[in-house]
Amino acid sequence: MADAAAETDDAAPEGEASDQPMMFGVPCTDERGQTVLYPSREEYPDVLALAAADGFELCVDLCAVDALTNRGRVMPPGVEPERFEVVVNLLDMRGRRRLRIRTQVPADDPQVPSAVSLYPGTEAPEREAADLFGISFIDHPDPSRILMPPDWVGHPLRKDYAIGAIPVQFKAVEGR
Amino acid sequence: MSTATTSARRPADAVLRISEEAALAAAVVDDETDPITAETDPADEPMLINMGPQHPSTHGVLRIAMELQGETVLRSKPIIGYLHTGMEKTAEDLTYLQGPTNVTRMDYASPLFNELVFCLAVEDLLGAEIPPRATWIRMLMCELNRMSSHLLFLATNGMDLGAVGMMLYGWKEREEILRFFESVTGLRMNHNYIRPGGVAADLPDGWQADVEHILAVLPDRLEQFDTLMTGQPIWRDRTQGVGVITADEAIAMSATGPLLRSSGEAWDLRRTMPYLAYDEVEFDVVVGAYGDTFDRYAIRLNEIRESMRIVSQCLDKMPKGPYRTEDRKVTPPPRARIDESMEALIHHFKIFTEGFRVPPGETYVAVESPRGELGCYLVSDGGPKPQRVHIRAPSFVNLQSLPHLMYGGLIADAIAVISSVDPIMGEVDR
């Protein structure tokens, strides 16, 4: 759509690996005009820092995806699809371009470094992702539940968390 | 860039990092923890106060744990989730055609924007061509919706600050627009009008007259609001210099919409990253200078005027033609065709039972809602239901700025600040 994502793909040089476009040292694809980066968990903080230094000053959004039922999704070569993804949308207000960063997070160790120190505006979105997906953000200043009650068990947006399959949990009411 | 984040981290201490239980426990008067019985002078001891979630000035069910030193607000923490209904989870269980019914209930003050952003995301994945008339109808409806949403803001903002008359005037003018929405969509709110592929129905006969009526009455009313509030000394005293945010802080806190524009940053997606046909209409981006509550009020008031300019251009330029795409895989066939064509019947049946399939992929689409950047991150696995629908809700993100806006201010000003952020709790909690 008119979402003028990235006219400026000039920052994608240094293509060491054959024909796979790279940006900030990680694989990069063009999804219908939107630039998407695929860093590993280890590269993720560095890529964020590089992007911030490159002018992506506003972190628009951070969310998680559970790809439990979407294992067949297409990934650029060299990127191992995992169950969870943390998706960050950045915005360069001067260059008027957007950047999306998809970080793969394995199910057996759902941890990602927090981006709060770099982008303070990701605090609430990271809490939301942690609350609804059970992904913990390392060094997050306030890793508490944000939407669900603090004593809730489970992470509702996970694909193996069924709709309406559990009784509604309420806090204990005294005298009942 | 680095200065932006460091300067925004300066008031990071404004956020009260406390668990919900601790906030609740502090609210219960307990002799041991009650600061009144503490050894020190009670006036020196900061105390923790809960505001909401049933406070009339919290726009629904926002709860704020505030640390007060006398009448001064120190750290605070918005506690949300009271309206969480799992809409993103529900969206994964609805077809793409049913999706707008769900998302429209998020930001209930500007439902059409939710439908729009969801449909733009679906259409981006589909690669669907949208007829020009549908685009212009969407733009017309969205700008009217922006007006009604800002009128609602003026009403609630006025009431929060003691200008109770505004509550009546704002709702009254909003009603004019809702009446038009009802004539077009059949519903006053939660329209489910914008659908993937276009809009649900063409504009009814005589719509021009209705829109012209709105455009004719509103300017006078806006003048009255100006008289009632803008120039009024009490209003200015209560809003000017209250809840100030700088552009760097707003950007670091990911704030968008009037909250960002009040700080002088002319960022409006309609202008900076045009979607629909916003590059074909003339309007001005309203920007503030001081980043205070008054600027945010003035921006919204004047954005109504700018929206009226866009609406009147929509009136003149509205193209003729179909109001939804002719692609039978996406839009159901006209009722008359079903009687004579087996294929049309099959298409109709497939669309409403199984739904249409969307090619695999993921996309992020954003529009400028009355509250800021409203985004939709949509993942499709090729099936008839989305794999993941994430709505980037501007109210949810803007709410993070609240502790920074309130820090060091008076408790009475906290109300003005909450009101000026204009959070819609349905969208915050989703």
Coordinates of C-alpha atoms in Angstrom, one line a residue:
Chain A
M1 CA 0.0 0.0 0.0
A2 CA 1.1 3.6 0.2
D3 CA 3.2 2.6 3.2
A4 CA 6.4 4.0 1.7
A5 CA 8.6 1.6 3.6
A6 CA 12.1 1.8 2.2
E7 CA 12.9 3.6 -0.9
T8 CA 16.4 3.8 0.5
D9 CA 17.8 0.3 0.4
D10 CA 21.3 1.9 0.0
A11 CA 22.2 0.9 3.5
A12 CA 22.2 -2.8 2.5
P13 CA 25.7 -3.3 1.1
E14 CA 28.5 -5.5 2.4
G15 CA 26.8 -8.6 0.9
E16 CA 29.4 -11.1 1.8
A17 CA 27.1 -14.1 1.3
S18 CA 26.3 -14.7 -2.4
D19 CA 23.1 -12.9 -3.4
Q20 CA 21.4 -12.6 0.0
P21 CA 21.0 -8.9 0.7
M22 CA 22.4 -7.8 4.0
M23 CA 21.7 -4.8 6.2
F24 CA 23.5 -4.0 9.4
G25 CA 25.2 -7.3 9.0
V26 CA 22.1 -9.5 9.0
P27 CA 19.9 -11.0 6.3
C28 CA 17.4 -8.6 4.9
T29 CA 14.4 -9.1 2.6
D30 CA 12.0 -6.8 0.9
E31 CA 8.4 -7.7 1.6
R32 CA 6.3 -5.8 -0.9
G33 CA 8.3 -2.6 -0.3
Q34 CA 8.8 -3.1 3.5
T35 CA 12.4 -3.8 4.6
V36 CA 12.7 -6.7 7.0
L37 CA 15.8 -7.8 9.0
Y38 CA 16.3 -11.2 10.5
P39 CA 18.9 -11.0 13.2
S40 CA 19.7 -13.8 15.6
R41 CA 19.0 -13.3 19.3
E42 CA 22.7 -12.5 19.9
E43 CA 22.7 -9.9 17.0
Y44 CA 19.4 -8.3 18.0
P45 CA 20.7 -5.7 20.4
D46 CA 23.5 -4.7 18.0
V47 CA 21.2 -4.4 15.1
L48 CA 18.9 -2.2 17.2
A49 CA 21.8 0.0 18.1
L50 CA 22.9 0.2 14.5
A51 CA 19.4 1.1 13.4
A52 CA 19.1 3.7 16.0
A53 CA 22.4 5.2 15.0
D54 CA 21.3 5.1 11.3
G55 CA 18.3 7.4 12.0
F56 CA 15.5 5.0 13.1
E57 CA 14.7 7.1 16.1
L58 CA 11.2 6.0 16.9
C59 CA 10.4 2.4 17.9
V60 CA 6.8 2.3 16.7
D61 CA 5.9 -1.1 17.9
L62 CA 7.1 -4.3 19.4
C63 CA 5.1 -7.5 19.4
A64 CA 5.6 -11.2 19.5
V65 CA 4.3 -14.0 17.2
D66 CA 3.8 -17.6 18.0
A67 CA 4.5 -19.6 14.8
L68 CA 3.7 -23.0 16.4
T69 CA 1.2 -23.7 13.6
N70 CA 3.1 -21.8 10.9
R71 CA 6.3 -23.8 10.7
G72 CA 6.4 -23.7 6.9
R73 CA 6.9 -20.0 6.6
V74 CA 9.5 -18.8 4.2
M75 CA 12.7 -17.5 5.7
P76 CA 15.8 -16.1 4.0
P77 CA 18.7 -18.6 3.8
G78 CA 20.7 -18.9 6.9
V79 CA 17.8 -18.0 9.2
E80 CA 16.5 -20.9 11.3
P81 CA 12.8 -20.5 12.0
E82 CA 11.9 -20.9 15.7
R83 CA 8.5 -21.1 17.4
F84 CA 8.5 -17.5 18.6
E85 CA 9.3 -14.3 16.9
V86 CA 9.8 -10.8 18.4
V87 CA 8.9 -8.3 15.8
V88 CA 10.0 -4.7 16.1
N89 CA 8.9 -1.9 13.8
L90 CA 11.2 1.1 13.6
L91 CA 10.6 4.4 12.0
D92 CA 13.0 6.9 10.6
M93 CA 11.1 10.2 10.7
R94 CA 13.7 12.2 8.8
G95 CA 14.2 9.6 6.0
R96 CA 10.5 8.6 6.1
R97 CA 11.3 4.9 6.0
R98 CA 10.3 2.0 8.1
L99 CA 12.3 -1.0 9.2
R100 CA 11.0 -4.3 10.6
I101 CA 13.2 -6.6 12.7
R102 CA 12.1 -10.2 13.2
T103 CA 14.1 -12.0 15.8
Q104 CA 13.6 -15.8 16.2
V105 CA 13.2 -17.0 19.7
P106 CA 13.3 -20.7 20.5
A107 CA 10.4 -22.3 22.5
D108 CA 12.7 -24.0 25.1
D109 CA 14.5 -20.8 26.0
P110 CA 12.1 -17.8 25.4
Q111 CA 14.4 -14.9 26.3
V112 CA 15.4 -11.8 24.4
P113 CA 17.5 -8.8 25.5
S114 CA 15.2 -5.9 26.4
A115 CA 15.3 -2.8 24.1
V116 CA 14.1 -0.5 26.8
S117 CA 17.4 1.2 27.5
L118 CA 17.7 2.1 23.8
Y119 CA 14.0 2.7 23.1
P120 CA 12.2 3.6 26.4
G121 CA 8.9 3.5 24.5
T122 CA 9.2 -0.3 24.2
E123 CA 8.6 -0.8 27.9
A124 CA 4.8 -1.4 27.7
P125 CA 4.9 -3.4 24.4
E126 CA 7.6 -5.7 25.9
R127 CA 5.5 -6.2 29.0
E128 CA 2.6 -7.1 26.8
A129 CA 4.6 -9.6 24.8
A130 CA 5.9 -11.1 28.0
D131 CA 2.5 -11.3 29.4
L132 CA 0.7 -12.8 26.5
F133 CA 3.5 -15.0 25.1
G134 CA 5.7 -15.8 28.1
I135 CA 8.8 -14.4 26.4
S136 CA 11.0 -12.8 29.0
F137 CA 12.9 -9.7 28.2
I138 CA 16.3 -9.7 29.9
D139 CA 17.0 -6.5 31.9
H140 CA 13.4 -5.2 31.6
P141 CA 12.8 -2.7 34.4
D142 CA 9.4 -3.9 35.2
P143 CA 8.8 -7.5 34.1
S144 CA 5.2 -7.8 35.5
R145 CA 2.0 -8.7 33.7
I146 CA 0.3 -5.8 32.1
L147 CA -3.0 -6.9 30.6
M148 CA -3.7 -10.2 32.4
P149 CA -4.3 -10.2 36.2
P150 CA -1.0 -10.7 38.1
D151 CA -2.1 -14.2 39.3
W152 CA -3.1 -15.5 35.9
V153 CA -1.7 -18.8 34.9
G154 CA -0.6 -19.2 31.2
H155 CA 0.1 -17.0 28.3
P156 CA -3.1 -16.5 26.3
L157 CA -1.8 -15.6 22.9
R158 CA 0.2 -18.8 22.6
K159 CA -1.2 -21.0 19.9
D160 CA -1.5 -24.0 22.3
Y161 CA -3.6 -21.9 24.7
A162 CA -7.1 -22.7 23.5
I163 CA -10.0 -20.3 23.2
G164 CA -12.6 -20.9 25.9
A165 CA -11.1 -24.2 27.0
I166 CA -10.5 -23.2 30.6
P167 CA -12.7 -21.9 33.3
V168 CA -12.4 -18.2 33.9
Q169 CA -10.0 -17.3 36.6
F170 CA -10.9 -14.7 39.1
K171 CA -9.1 -13.6 42.2
A172 CA -10.4 -15.3 45.3
V173 CA -13.4 -13.5 46.9
E174 CA -13.4 -13.6 50.6
G175 CA -16.5 -15.2 52.2
R176 CA -17.1 -17.6 49.4
Chain B
M1 CA 19.6 10.3 18.5
S2 CA 21.6 9.4 21.5
T3 CA 20.7 12.7 23.2
A4 CA 17.0 11.9 22.5
T5 CA 17.1 8.6 24.4
T6 CA 19.2 9.9 27.2
S7 CA 17.1 12.9 27.8
A8 CA 14.0 10.7 27.8
R9 CA 15.6 8.5 30.3
R10 CA 16.1 11.4 32.6
P11 CA 12.5 11.3 33.9
A12 CA 12.5 7.5 33.7
D13 CA 12.4 7.7 37.5
A14 CA 8.9 9.1 37.0
V15 CA 7.6 5.6 36.5
L16 CA 6.6 3.9 39.7
R17 CA 7.8 0.3 39.4
I18 CA 5.5 -1.5 41.8
S19 CA 3.5 -4.6 41.4
E20 CA -0.3 -4.5 41.2
E21 CA -0.6 -6.2 44.5
A22 CA 1.8 -3.8 46.2
A23 CA -0.2 -0.9 44.9
L24 CA -3.4 -2.5 46.1
A25 CA -1.9 -3.3 49.5
A26 CA -0.8 0.3 49.9
A27 CA -4.3 1.4 49.2
V28 CA -5.7 -0.6 52.1
V29 CA -5.3 1.3 55.3
D30 CA -3.0 -0.7 57.5
D31 CA -1.7 0.5 60.8
E32 CA 1.8 -0.9 60.2
T33 CA 2.3 0.4 56.7
D34 CA 0.1 3.5 56.9
P35 CA 2.4 6.5 56.6
I36 CA 0.2 8.5 59.0
T37 CA 1.4 6.4 61.9
A38 CA 5.0 6.5 60.8
E39 CA 7.5 8.1 63.1
T40 CA 8.2 11.0 60.8
D41 CA 6.1 14.0 60.1
P42 CA 3.2 12.7 57.9
A43 CA 3.6 15.7 55.7
D44 CA 7.1 14.6 54.7
E45 CA 6.2 11.1 53.9
P46 CA 5.3 10.4 50.3
M47 CA 2.1 8.4 50.1
L48 CA 0.7 6.0 47.6
I49 CA -2.7 6.7 46.3
N50 CA -4.8 4.7 43.9
M51 CA -6.8 6.6 41.3
G52 CA -9.3 4.6 39.5
P53 CA -10.2 2.2 37.9
Q54 CA -13.7 3.6 38.5
H55 CA -12.8 7.2 38.6
P56 CA -14.9 9.4 36.3
S57 CA -11.9 11.2 34.9
T58 CA -10.0 8.1 34.0
H59 CA -11.9 7.6 30.7
G60 CA -13.1 4.2 31.5
V61 CA -11.1 1.8 33.6
L62 CA -7.6 3.3 33.8
R63 CA -6.1 2.9 37.2
I64 CA -3.1 4.9 38.3
A65 CA -0.9 4.2 41.3
M66 CA 0.4 7.6 42.3
E67 CA 3.1 8.6 44.8
L68 CA 2.1 11.9 46.3
Q69 CA 4.2 14.3 48.3
G70 CA 1.5 16.6 49.7
E71 CA -0.3 17.7 46.5
T72 CA 2.6 17.0 44.2
V73 CA 2.6 13.9 42.1
L74 CA 5.9 12.1 42.2
R75 CA 6.2 8.7 40.5
S76 CA 3.2 7.1 39.1
K77 CA 2.3 4.0 37.2
P78 CA -0.7 3.4 34.9
I79 CA -2.2 0.0 35.6
I80 CA -4.2 -1.4 32.8
G81 CA -5.9 -4.5 31.7
Y82 CA -9.3 -4.1 33.2
L83 CA -10.9 -4.1 29.7
H84 CA -8.7 -6.8 28.3
T85 CA -11.0 -9.1 26.2
G86 CA -8.4 -10.9 24.2
M87 CA -9.4 -9.3 20.8
E88 CA -6.1 -10.3 19.2
K89 CA -6.7 -13.9 20.2
T90 CA -10.3 -13.7 18.9
A91 CA -9.0 -12.2 15.6
E92 CA -7.1 -15.4 15.0
D93 CA -10.3 -17.3 15.1
L94 CA -12.2 -15.1 12.7
T95 CA -12.0 -15.0 8.9
Y96 CA -10.6 -12.0 7.2
L97 CA -14.1 -10.8 6.3
Q98 CA -15.2 -11.1 10.0
G99 CA -12.0 -9.4 11.2
P100 CA -13.3 -5.8 10.9
T101 CA -16.3 -6.7 13.2
N102 CA -13.7 -7.5 15.8
V103 CA -11.2 -4.8 15.4
T104 CA -13.8 -2.0 15.1
R105 CA -14.5 -2.5 18.8
M106 CA -11.0 -1.7 19.9
D107 CA -10.9 2.1 19.7
Y108 CA -14.7 2.6 20.0
A109 CA -14.4 6.4 19.6
S110 CA -12.9 6.0 16.1
P111 CA -14.0 2.6 14.9
L112 CA -13.5 3.3 11.2
F113 CA -9.8 3.7 11.6
N114 CA -9.5 0.2 13.1
E115 CA -11.4 -1.3 10.2
L116 CA -9.3 0.7 7.8
V117 CA -6.0 -0.4 9.1
F118 CA -7.0 -4.0 9.3
C119 CA -8.4 -3.9 5.7
L120 CA -5.3 -2.1 4.4
A121 CA -3.2 -4.9 5.9
V122 CA -5.3 -7.6 4.4
E123 CA -5.4 -5.9 1.0
D124 CA -1.6 -5.5 1.1
L125 CA -1.2 -9.2 1.5
L126 CA -3.9 -9.9 -1.1
G127 CA -2.4 -7.5 -3.5
A128 CA -6.0 -6.3 -4.1
E129 CA -6.7 -3.2 -6.2
I130 CA -9.2 -0.9 -4.5
P131 CA -11.5 1.1 -6.7
P132 CA -11.0 4.9 -6.4
R133 CA -14.5 5.5 -5.1
A134 CA -13.9 3.1 -2.2
T135 CA -10.7 4.9 -1.3
W136 CA -12.4 8.2 -1.3
I137 CA -15.4 6.9 0.7
R138 CA -13.0 5.6 3.2
M139 CA -11.2 8.9 3.4
L140 CA -14.5 10.8 3.8
M141 CA -15.7 8.5 6.5
C142 CA -12.4 8.5 8.4
E143 CA -12.2 12.2 8.4
L144 CA -15.7 12.5 9.7
N145 CA -14.8 10.0 12.3
R146 CA -11.7 12.0 13.2
M147 CA -14.1 15.0 13.7
S148 CA -16.4 13.0 15.9
S149 CA -13.6 11.5 17.9
H150 CA -12.0 14.9 18.5
L151 CA -15.5 16.3 19.5
L152 CA -15.7 13.6 22.0
F153 CA -12.3 14.6 23.3
L154 CA -13.4 18.2 23.6
A155 CA -16.4 17.1 25.5
T156 CA -14.6 14.9 28.0
N157 CA -11.6 17.2 28.3
G158 CA -13.9 20.1 29.1
M159 CA -15.7 18.1 31.7
D160 CA -12.5 16.8 33.3
L161 CA -11.4 20.4 33.8
G162 CA -14.7 21.7 35.1
A163 CA -16.1 23.1 31.9
V164 CA -19.1 20.9 32.3
G165 CA -21.1 22.6 29.5
M166 CA -18.6 21.2 27.0
M167 CA -19.8 17.8 27.8
L168 CA -23.2 18.6 26.4
Y169 CA -22.0 20.7 23.4
G170 CA -19.3 18.2 22.3
W171 CA -21.6 15.2 22.5
K172 CA -24.3 17.2 20.7
E173 CA -22.1 18.0 17.7
R174 CA -20.7 14.4 17.7
E175 CA -24.2 13.2 17.4
E176 CA -24.7 15.0 14.1
I177 CA -21.8 13.0 12.7
L178 CA -23.0 9.7 14.2
R179 CA -26.4 10.3 12.7
F180 CA -24.7 10.5 9.3
F181 CA -22.7 7.3 10.1
E182 CA -26.0 5.6 10.9
S183 CA -27.5 6.6 7.6
V184 CA -24.4 5.2 5.7
T185 CA -23.5 2.2 7.8
G186 CA -26.6 1.4 9.7
L187 CA -24.8 1.8 13.0
R188 CA -23.7 4.7 15.1
M189 CA -20.6 3.0 16.3
N190 CA -18.7 -0.3 15.6
H191 CA -19.8 0.1 12.0
N192 CA -18.0 -2.9 10.3
Y193 CA -18.3 -0.7 7.2
I194 CA -14.8 -0.8 5.8
R195 CA -14.2 -4.4 4.6
P196 CA -11.4 -6.0 2.8
G197 CA -11.8 -5.0 -0.9
G198 CA -13.7 -1.8 -0.3
V199 CA -16.6 -0.7 1.8
A200 CA -19.8 -2.6 2.7
A201 CA -22.2 -0.4 0.9
D202 CA -22.3 2.7 -1.3
L203 CA -23.1 6.1 0.1
P204 CA -26.9 6.5 0.3
D205 CA -28.8 8.9 -1.9
G206 CA -28.6 12.5 -0.6
W207 CA -25.4 11.9 1.3
Q208 CA -23.9 15.1 -0.1
A209 CA -26.7 17.2 1.6
D210 CA -26.1 15.5 4.9
V211 CA -22.3 16.1 4.8
E212 CA -22.9 19.7 3.7
H213 CA -25.2 20.2 6.6
I214 CA -22.5 19.0 9.0
L215 CA -19.9 21.2 7.3
A216 CA -22.4 24.2 7.5
V217 CA -23.2 23.9 11.2
L218 CA -19.8 22.9 12.7
P219 CA -17.7 26.1 12.0
D220 CA -20.0 28.2 14.1
R221 CA -20.0 25.6 16.9
L222 CA -16.2 25.5 16.8
E223 CA -16.2 29.3 17.1
Q224 CA -18.3 28.9 20.2
F225 CA -15.9 26.4 21.6
D226 CA -13.1 28.9 21.0
T227 CA -15.1 31.5 22.9
L228 CA -16.0 29.1 25.7
M229 CA -12.5 27.6 26.2
T230 CA -9.6 28.8 24.1
G231 CA -9.6 32.4 25.2
Q232 CA -10.9 31.8 28.6
P233 CA -8.4 32.7 31.4
I234 CA -9.4 29.9 33.7
W235 CA -9.0 27.4 30.9
R236 CA -5.6 28.7 29.9
D237 CA -4.4 28.7 33.5
R238 CA -5.4 25.1 34.0
T239 CA -3.9 23.8 30.8
Q240 CA -0.9 26.0 29.8
G241 CA 2.4 24.7 31.0
V242 CA 0.8 21.6 32.4
G243 CA 2.1 18.2 31.4
V244 CA 5.0 19.4 29.2
I245 CA 6.8 16.9 26.9
T246 CA 9.6 17.7 24.6
A247 CA 9.9 16.3 21.1
D248 CA 12.9 14.2 22.0
E249 CA 11.1 12.7 25.0
A250 CA 8.0 12.1 22.9
I251 CA 10.0 10.3 20.2
A252 CA 11.9 8.2 22.7
M253 CA 8.7 7.2 24.4
S254 CA 7.3 6.2 21.0
A255 CA 4.5 8.8 21.4
T256 CA 2.6 9.7 18.2
G257 CA -0.4 11.7 17.2
P258 CA -1.4 15.0 19.0
L259 CA 0.9 14.1 21.9
L260 CA 3.9 14.1 19.5
R261 CA 2.7 17.1 17.5
S262 CA 2.1 19.2 20.6
S263 CA 5.9 19.2 21.1
G264 CA 6.4 20.8 17.7
E265 CA 7.2 17.7 15.7
A266 CA 5.1 17.9 12.5
W267 CA 4.6 14.2 12.1
D268 CA 1.3 13.2 10.6
L269 CA 1.2 10.0 8.6
R270 CA -1.4 11.5 6.3
R271 CA 1.3 14.0 5.2
T272 CA 4.6 12.2 5.8
M273 CA 3.7 8.7 4.6
P274 CA 0.5 9.2 2.7
Y275 CA -2.0 6.4 2.3
L276 CA -5.5 6.3 0.7
A277 CA -5.6 9.5 -1.4
Y278 CA -4.2 11.9 1.2
D279 CA -1.6 13.1 -1.2
E280 CA -4.4 14.4 -3.4
V281 CA -6.1 16.6 -0.8
E282 CA -5.0 19.9 0.8
F283 CA -4.8 20.2 4.5
D284 CA -2.4 21.5 7.1
V285 CA -0.8 19.5 9.8
V286 CA -1.5 21.3 13.1
V287 CA 1.5 21.5 15.4
G288 CA 2.0 22.8 18.9
A289 CA 4.9 24.7 20.3
Y290 CA 5.1 24.0 24.0
G291 CA 4.1 20.4 24.3
D292 CA 1.6 21.2 27.0
T293 CA -2.0 20.2 27.7
F294 CA -3.2 23.4 26.1
D295 CA -1.4 22.6 22.8
R296 CA -2.9 19.2 22.7
Y297 CA -6.3 20.7 23.2
A298 CA -5.7 23.3 20.5
I299 CA -4.3 20.7 18.1
R300 CA -7.4 18.6 18.3
L301 CA -9.7 21.5 18.0
N302 CA -8.0 22.7 14.9
E303 CA -7.7 19.3 13.4
I304 CA -11.5 19.3 13.3
R305 CA -11.2 22.3 11.0
E306 CA -8.6 20.6 8.9
S307 CA -10.7 17.4 8.6
M308 CA -13.6 19.6 7.5
R309 CA -11.4 20.9 4.7
I310 CA -10.6 17.3 3.6
V311 CA -14.3 16.3 3.9
S312 CA -15.3 19.2 1.7
Q313 CA -12.7 18.1 -0.9
C314 CA -14.0 14.6 -0.7
L315 CA -17.4 16.0 -1.5
D316 CA -16.1 17.7 -4.6
K317 CA -13.8 15.0 -5.8
M318 CA -15.8 11.9 -5.0
P319 CA -15.2 9.6 -8.1
K320 CA -17.9 7.4 -9.6
G321 CA -17.6 3.7 -10.0
P322 CA -17.7 0.6 -7.9
Y323 CA -17.4 0.9 -4.2
R324 CA -15.6 -2.4 -3.7
T325 CA -13.3 -4.5 -5.8
E326 CA -14.9 -6.7 -8.4
D327 CA -12.7 -9.6 -7.5
R328 CA -15.3 -12.3 -6.7
K329 CA -12.8 -14.2 -4.6
V330 CA -12.8 -11.3 -2.1
T331 CA -16.2 -9.6 -2.3
P332 CA -19.5 -11.4 -2.4
P333 CA -21.4 -11.1 -5.7
P334 CA -24.5 -8.8 -5.9
R335 CA -27.6 -10.4 -4.6
A336 CA -29.3 -10.5 -8.0
R337 CA -26.5 -12.5 -9.5
I338 CA -26.9 -15.3 -7.0
D339 CA -30.3 -16.2 -8.4
E340 CA -29.0 -16.7 -11.9
S341 CA -25.5 -17.9 -11.6
M342 CA -24.3 -21.1 -10.0
E343 CA -20.8 -19.7 -9.8
A344 CA -21.9 -16.6 -8.0
L345 CA -23.7 -18.8 -5.5
I346 CA -20.6 -20.8 -4.9
H347 CA -18.5 -17.7 -4.4
H348 CA -21.0 -16.3 -2.0
F349 CA -21.2 -19.5 0.0
K350 CA -17.4 -19.9 0.1
I351 CA -16.8 -16.3 1.2
F352 CA -19.3 -16.5 4.1
T353 CA -18.6 -20.0 5.3
E354 CA -14.9 -20.7 4.8
G355 CA -13.7 -17.2 4.0
F356 CA -11.2 -16.2 1.3
R357 CA -7.6 -17.3 1.5
V358 CA -4.8 -14.7 1.8
P359 CA -1.3 -15.5 0.5
P360 CA 1.2 -16.3 3.1
G361 CA 3.3 -13.4 4.3
E362 CA 3.4 -10.7 6.9
T363 CA 2.9 -6.9 6.7
Y364 CA 2.8 -3.8 8.9
V365 CA 0.4 -1.1 7.8
A366 CA -0.1 2.2 9.7
V367 CA -2.7 5.0 9.5
E368 CA -3.0 8.2 11.4
S369 CA -5.8 7.7 13.8
P370 CA -7.1 10.6 16.0
R371 CA -4.8 9.3 18.7
G372 CA -1.7 8.6 16.8
E373 CA -0.2 5.9 14.6
L374 CA -2.6 3.0 14.5
G375 CA -0.8 0.0 13.0
C376 CA -1.7 -3.5 12.1
Y377 CA 0.8 -6.2 12.0
L378 CA -0.7 -9.1 10.1
V379 CA 0.7 -12.6 9.6
S380 CA -0.9 -15.0 7.2
D381 CA -0.1 -18.7 6.7
G382 CA -2.2 -18.9 3.5
G383 CA -5.3 -19.9 5.2
P384 CA -8.7 -18.2 5.5
K385 CA -7.9 -17.0 9.0
P386 CA -5.0 -14.8 10.1
Q387 CA -2.1 -16.4 11.9
R388 CA -1.6 -13.3 14.0
V389 CA -3.2 -9.9 14.2
H390 CA -1.4 -7.3 16.2
I391 CA -2.9 -3.9 16.5
R392 CA -0.4 -1.2 17.4
A393 CA -2.7 0.9 19.5
P394 CA -1.7 4.5 19.9
S395 CA -3.5 4.9 23.2
F396 CA -1.6 1.9 24.7
V397 CA 1.8 3.3 23.6
N398 CA 1.0 6.9 24.5
L399 CA -0.1 6.0 27.9
Q400 CA 3.6 5.2 28.8
S401 CA 4.2 9.0 28.6
L402 CA 1.7 9.6 31.4
P403 CA 4.2 9.3 34.4
H404 CA 6.6 11.6 32.7
L405 CA 3.9 14.1 31.9
M406 CA 2.5 14.1 35.5
Y407 CA 5.8 14.0 37.3
G408 CA 6.2 17.0 39.6
G409 CA 2.8 18.4 38.8
L410 CA -0.2 18.9 41.0
I411 CA -2.7 16.1 41.6
A412 CA -5.4 18.4 40.1
D413 CA -3.3 18.7 37.0
A414 CA -3.0 15.0 36.7
I415 CA -6.6 14.9 35.6
A416 CA -5.9 17.5 32.9
V417 CA -2.9 15.5 31.7
I418 CA -4.7 12.1 31.5
S419 CA -7.5 13.8 29.6
S420 CA -5.1 15.4 27.2
V421 CA -3.5 12.1 26.3
D422 CA -7.0 11.0 25.3
P423 CA -6.7 7.3 26.0
I424 CA -9.4 5.0 24.8
M425 CA -9.3 2.1 27.2
G426 CA -10.9 -0.3 24.7
E427 CA -7.9 0.2 22.5
V428 CA -5.4 0.2 25.4
D429 CA -6.4 -3.2 26.7
R430 CA -7.8 -4.7 23.5

